[in-house]
Coordinates of C-alpha atoms in Angstrom, one line a residue:
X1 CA 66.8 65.3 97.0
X2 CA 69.1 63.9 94.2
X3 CA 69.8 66.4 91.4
X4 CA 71.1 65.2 88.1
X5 CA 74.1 67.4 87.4
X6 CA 73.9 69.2 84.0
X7 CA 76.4 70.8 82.1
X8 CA 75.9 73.5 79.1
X9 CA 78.2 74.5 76.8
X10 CA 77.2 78.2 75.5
X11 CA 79.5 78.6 72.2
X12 CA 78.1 82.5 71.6
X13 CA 79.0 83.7 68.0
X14 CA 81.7 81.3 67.7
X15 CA 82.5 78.5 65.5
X16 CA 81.8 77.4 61.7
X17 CA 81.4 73.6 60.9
X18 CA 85.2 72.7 60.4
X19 CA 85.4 73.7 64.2
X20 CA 82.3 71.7 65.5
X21 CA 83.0 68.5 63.1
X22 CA 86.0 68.8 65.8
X23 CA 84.5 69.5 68.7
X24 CA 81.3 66.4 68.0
X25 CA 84.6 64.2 67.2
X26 CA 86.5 65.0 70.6
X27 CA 83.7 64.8 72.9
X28 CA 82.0 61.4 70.9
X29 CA 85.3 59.8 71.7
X30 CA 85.8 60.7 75.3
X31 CA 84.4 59.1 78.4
X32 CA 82.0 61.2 80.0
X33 CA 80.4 60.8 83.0
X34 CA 76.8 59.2 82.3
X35 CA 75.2 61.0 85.3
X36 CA 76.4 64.4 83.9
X37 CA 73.5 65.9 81.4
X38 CA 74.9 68.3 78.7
X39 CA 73.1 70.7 77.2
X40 CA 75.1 72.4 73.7
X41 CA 73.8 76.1 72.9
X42 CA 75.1 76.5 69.5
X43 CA 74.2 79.5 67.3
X44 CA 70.9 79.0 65.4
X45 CA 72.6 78.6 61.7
X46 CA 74.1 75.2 62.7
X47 CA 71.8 73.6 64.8
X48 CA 70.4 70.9 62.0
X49 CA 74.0 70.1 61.8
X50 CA 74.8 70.1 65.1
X51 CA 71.9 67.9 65.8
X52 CA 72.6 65.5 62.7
X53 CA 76.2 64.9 63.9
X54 CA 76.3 65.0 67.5
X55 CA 74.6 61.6 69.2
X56 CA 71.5 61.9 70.8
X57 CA 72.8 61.7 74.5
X58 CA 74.0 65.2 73.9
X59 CA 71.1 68.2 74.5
X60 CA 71.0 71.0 71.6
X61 CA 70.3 74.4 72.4
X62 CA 69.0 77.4 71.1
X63 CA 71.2 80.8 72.5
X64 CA 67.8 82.9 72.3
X65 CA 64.2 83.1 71.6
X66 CA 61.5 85.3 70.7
X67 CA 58.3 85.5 73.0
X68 CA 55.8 85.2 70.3
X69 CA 55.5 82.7 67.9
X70 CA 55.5 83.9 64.6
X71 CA 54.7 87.3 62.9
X72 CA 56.9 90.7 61.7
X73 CA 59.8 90.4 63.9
X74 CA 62.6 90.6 61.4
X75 CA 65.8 88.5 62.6
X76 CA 63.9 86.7 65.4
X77 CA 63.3 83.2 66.0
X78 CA 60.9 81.2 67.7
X79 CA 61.0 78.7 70.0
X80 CA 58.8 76.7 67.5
X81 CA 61.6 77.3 65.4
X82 CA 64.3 75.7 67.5
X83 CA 62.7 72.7 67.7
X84 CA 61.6 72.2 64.3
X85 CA 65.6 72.0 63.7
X86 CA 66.4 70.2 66.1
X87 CA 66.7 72.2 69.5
X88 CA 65.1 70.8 72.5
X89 CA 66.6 73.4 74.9
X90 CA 67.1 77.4 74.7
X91 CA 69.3 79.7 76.9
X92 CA 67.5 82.9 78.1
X93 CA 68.6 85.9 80.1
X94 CA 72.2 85.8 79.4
X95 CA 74.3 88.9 80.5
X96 CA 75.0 89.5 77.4
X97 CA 71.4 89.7 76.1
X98 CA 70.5 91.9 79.5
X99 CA 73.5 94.6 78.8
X100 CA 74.5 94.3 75.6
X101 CA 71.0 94.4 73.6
X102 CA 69.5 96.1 77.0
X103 CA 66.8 93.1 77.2
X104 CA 64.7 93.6 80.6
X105 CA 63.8 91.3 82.9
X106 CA 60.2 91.5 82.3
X107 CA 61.6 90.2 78.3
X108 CA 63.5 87.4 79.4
X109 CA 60.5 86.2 82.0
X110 CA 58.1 86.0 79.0
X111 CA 60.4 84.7 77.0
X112 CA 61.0 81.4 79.1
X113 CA 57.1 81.4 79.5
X114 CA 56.5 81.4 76.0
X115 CA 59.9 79.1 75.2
X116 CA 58.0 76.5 78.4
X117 CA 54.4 76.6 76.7
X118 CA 56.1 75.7 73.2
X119 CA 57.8 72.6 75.1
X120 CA 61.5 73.6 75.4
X121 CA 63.8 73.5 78.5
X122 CA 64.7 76.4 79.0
X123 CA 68.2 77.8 81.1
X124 CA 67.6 80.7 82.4
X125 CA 70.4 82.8 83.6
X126 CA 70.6 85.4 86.2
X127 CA 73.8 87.7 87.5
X128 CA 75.1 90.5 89.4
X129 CA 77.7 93.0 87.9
X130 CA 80.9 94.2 89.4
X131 CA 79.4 97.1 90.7
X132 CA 76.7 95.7 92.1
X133 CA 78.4 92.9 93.9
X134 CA 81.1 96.0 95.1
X135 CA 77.6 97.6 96.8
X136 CA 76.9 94.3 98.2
X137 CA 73.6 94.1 96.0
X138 CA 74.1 90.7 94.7
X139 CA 71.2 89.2 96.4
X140 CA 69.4 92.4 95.9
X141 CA 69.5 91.9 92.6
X142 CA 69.4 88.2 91.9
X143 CA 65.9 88.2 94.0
X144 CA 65.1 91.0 91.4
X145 CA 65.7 88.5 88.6
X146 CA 64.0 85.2 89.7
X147 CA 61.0 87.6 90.9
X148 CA 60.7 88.5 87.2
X149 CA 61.1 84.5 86.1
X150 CA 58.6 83.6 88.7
X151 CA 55.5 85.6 87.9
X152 CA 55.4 83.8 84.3
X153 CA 57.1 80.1 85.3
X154 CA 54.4 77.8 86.0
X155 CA 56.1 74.5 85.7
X156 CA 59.3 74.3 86.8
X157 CA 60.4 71.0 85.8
X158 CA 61.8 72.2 83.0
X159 CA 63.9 75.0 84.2
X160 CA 67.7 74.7 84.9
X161 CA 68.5 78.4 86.8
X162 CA 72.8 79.1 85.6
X163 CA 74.1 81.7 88.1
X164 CA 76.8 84.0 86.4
X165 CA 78.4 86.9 88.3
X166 CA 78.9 89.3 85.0
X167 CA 82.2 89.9 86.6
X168 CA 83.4 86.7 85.7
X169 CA 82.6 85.9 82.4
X170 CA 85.1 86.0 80.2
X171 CA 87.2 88.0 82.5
X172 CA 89.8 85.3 83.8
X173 CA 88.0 85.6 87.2
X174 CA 86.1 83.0 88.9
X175 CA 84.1 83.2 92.1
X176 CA 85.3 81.3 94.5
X177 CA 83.5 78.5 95.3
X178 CA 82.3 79.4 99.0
X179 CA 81.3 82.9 96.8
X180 CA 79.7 81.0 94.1
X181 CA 77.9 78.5 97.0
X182 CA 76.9 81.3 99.1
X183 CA 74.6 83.2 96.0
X184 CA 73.6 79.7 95.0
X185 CA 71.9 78.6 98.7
X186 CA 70.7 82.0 98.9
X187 CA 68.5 81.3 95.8
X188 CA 67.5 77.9 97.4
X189 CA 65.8 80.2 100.5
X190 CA 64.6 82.9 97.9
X191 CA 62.8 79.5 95.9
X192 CA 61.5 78.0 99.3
X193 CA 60.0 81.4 100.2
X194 CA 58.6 82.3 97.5
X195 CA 57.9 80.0 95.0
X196 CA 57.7 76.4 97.0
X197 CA 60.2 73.7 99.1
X198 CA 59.4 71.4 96.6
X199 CA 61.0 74.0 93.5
X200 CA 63.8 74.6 95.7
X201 CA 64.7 71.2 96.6
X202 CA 64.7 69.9 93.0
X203 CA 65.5 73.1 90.7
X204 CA 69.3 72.5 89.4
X205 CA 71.1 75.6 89.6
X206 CA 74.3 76.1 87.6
X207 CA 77.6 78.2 87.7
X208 CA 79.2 80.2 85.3
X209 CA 81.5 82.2 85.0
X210 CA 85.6 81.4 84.0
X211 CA 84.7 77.8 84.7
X212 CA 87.6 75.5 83.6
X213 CA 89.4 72.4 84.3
X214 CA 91.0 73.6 87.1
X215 CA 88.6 74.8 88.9
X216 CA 85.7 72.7 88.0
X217 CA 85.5 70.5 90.4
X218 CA 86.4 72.3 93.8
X219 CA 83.2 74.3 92.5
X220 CA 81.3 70.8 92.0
X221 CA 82.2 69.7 95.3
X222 CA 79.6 72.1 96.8
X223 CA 76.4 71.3 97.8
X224 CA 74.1 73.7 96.2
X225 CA 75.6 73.2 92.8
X226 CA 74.4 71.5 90.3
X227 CA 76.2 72.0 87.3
X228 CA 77.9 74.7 85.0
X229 CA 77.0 76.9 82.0
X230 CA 80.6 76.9 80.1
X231 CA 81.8 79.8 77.8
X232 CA 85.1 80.0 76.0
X233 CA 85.8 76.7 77.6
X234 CA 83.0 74.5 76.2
X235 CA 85.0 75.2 73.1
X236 CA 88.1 73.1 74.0
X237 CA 89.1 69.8 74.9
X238 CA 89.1 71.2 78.7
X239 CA 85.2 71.0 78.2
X240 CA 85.3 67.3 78.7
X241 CA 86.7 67.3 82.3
X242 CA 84.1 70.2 83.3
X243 CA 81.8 67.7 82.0
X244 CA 83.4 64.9 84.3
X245 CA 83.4 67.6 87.6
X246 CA 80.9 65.8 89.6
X247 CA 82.8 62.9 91.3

């Protein structure tokens, strides 16, 4: 089965609207790939603007979401809320979120339920840490993750899965791309086992993780992947060759 390769750009706390005016002005004027779907996860302050100046081929994403939506949650924000501003995505279950502000899998799961049922796309991300790739638990732990995101997923349509060894983010280091194909077409079995073929087969399943222009597209060359979630690099020029991986 064809699957349409999508790139996100995850800016984190990064950016004001000097930066992004230049970031909408070099990627509107390069040639990207039309097959290539991206996906922009700004944070929430600038989405209107984001959305006002970037052209409508270009996805806007929120970097987080609450599960519920509305009520006495001080400093959260709803999925409601992201697309009354323009977001039509939201990226859930990053590493940070999981070990940084300790969010559990059980969290993230009802989070991209809830984010679904409100009629975003969401990304949800998933990733082993050095030590547990060091005890050989990567897979181990991955399953662990997609379990959680399967008992509250009921339409997968919507879901793009991003793959990010915690070890590589940020850090300079990149799996390699037989590493990062290997976790990527053991999720395809986990999927076919225990979700359905049918998920497997069309479920887009990103990489990230140090992804750059120089490795981008030895890492699209494989078959089982389908695009990249982008740090630090979605906020350079560089961002427009990841973007143009997929030959």
């Amino acid at each position: 089965m064809s699957r349409k390769f999508c790139v996100g750009g995850n800016w984190k706390m990064n950016g004001d609207k000097n930066a992004i005016s230049e970031i909408c002005k070099n990627l509107s004027g390069a040639k990207l790939n039309e097959n290539t779907e991206v996906i922009l996860g700004c944070p929430f302050v600038y989405i209107s603007y984001v959305r006002e100046l970037f052209p409508s081929n270009f996805h806007i994403a929120g970097q987080n979401c609450y599960k519920i939506a509305k009520g006495a949650f001080t400093g959260e924000i709803s999925p409601a809320m992201l697309k009354d501003v323009g977001a039509n995505w939201v990226i859930l279950g990053h590493s940070e979120r999981r070990h940084v502000f300790n969010e559990s899998d059980e969290l993230i799961a009802e989070k991209a339920a809830h984010a679904l049922d409100e009629g975003l796309s969401v990304i949800a991300c998933i990733g082993e840490k050095l030590d547990e790739r060091e005890a050989e638990k990567t897979e181990q732990v991955v399953a662990c993750q997609m379990a959680a995101y399967a008992k509250t997923v009921k339409d997968w349509s919507k879901v793009v899965v991003a793959y990010e060894p915690v070890w590589a983010i940020g850090t300079g280091k990149t799996a390699t791309p037989d590493q990062a194909q290997d976790v990527h077409a053991f999720l395809r079995k986990w999927l076919t086992e225990n979700v359905s073929k049918e998920v497997s087969d069309s479920l887009r399943i990103q990489y990230g993780g140090s992804v750059t222009a120089a490795n981008c597209k030895e890492l699209a060359a494989k078959p089982d992947i389908d695009g990249f979630l982008v740090g630090g690099a979605s906020l350079k020029p560089e961002f427009i060759d990841i973007i143009n991986a997929k030959q």
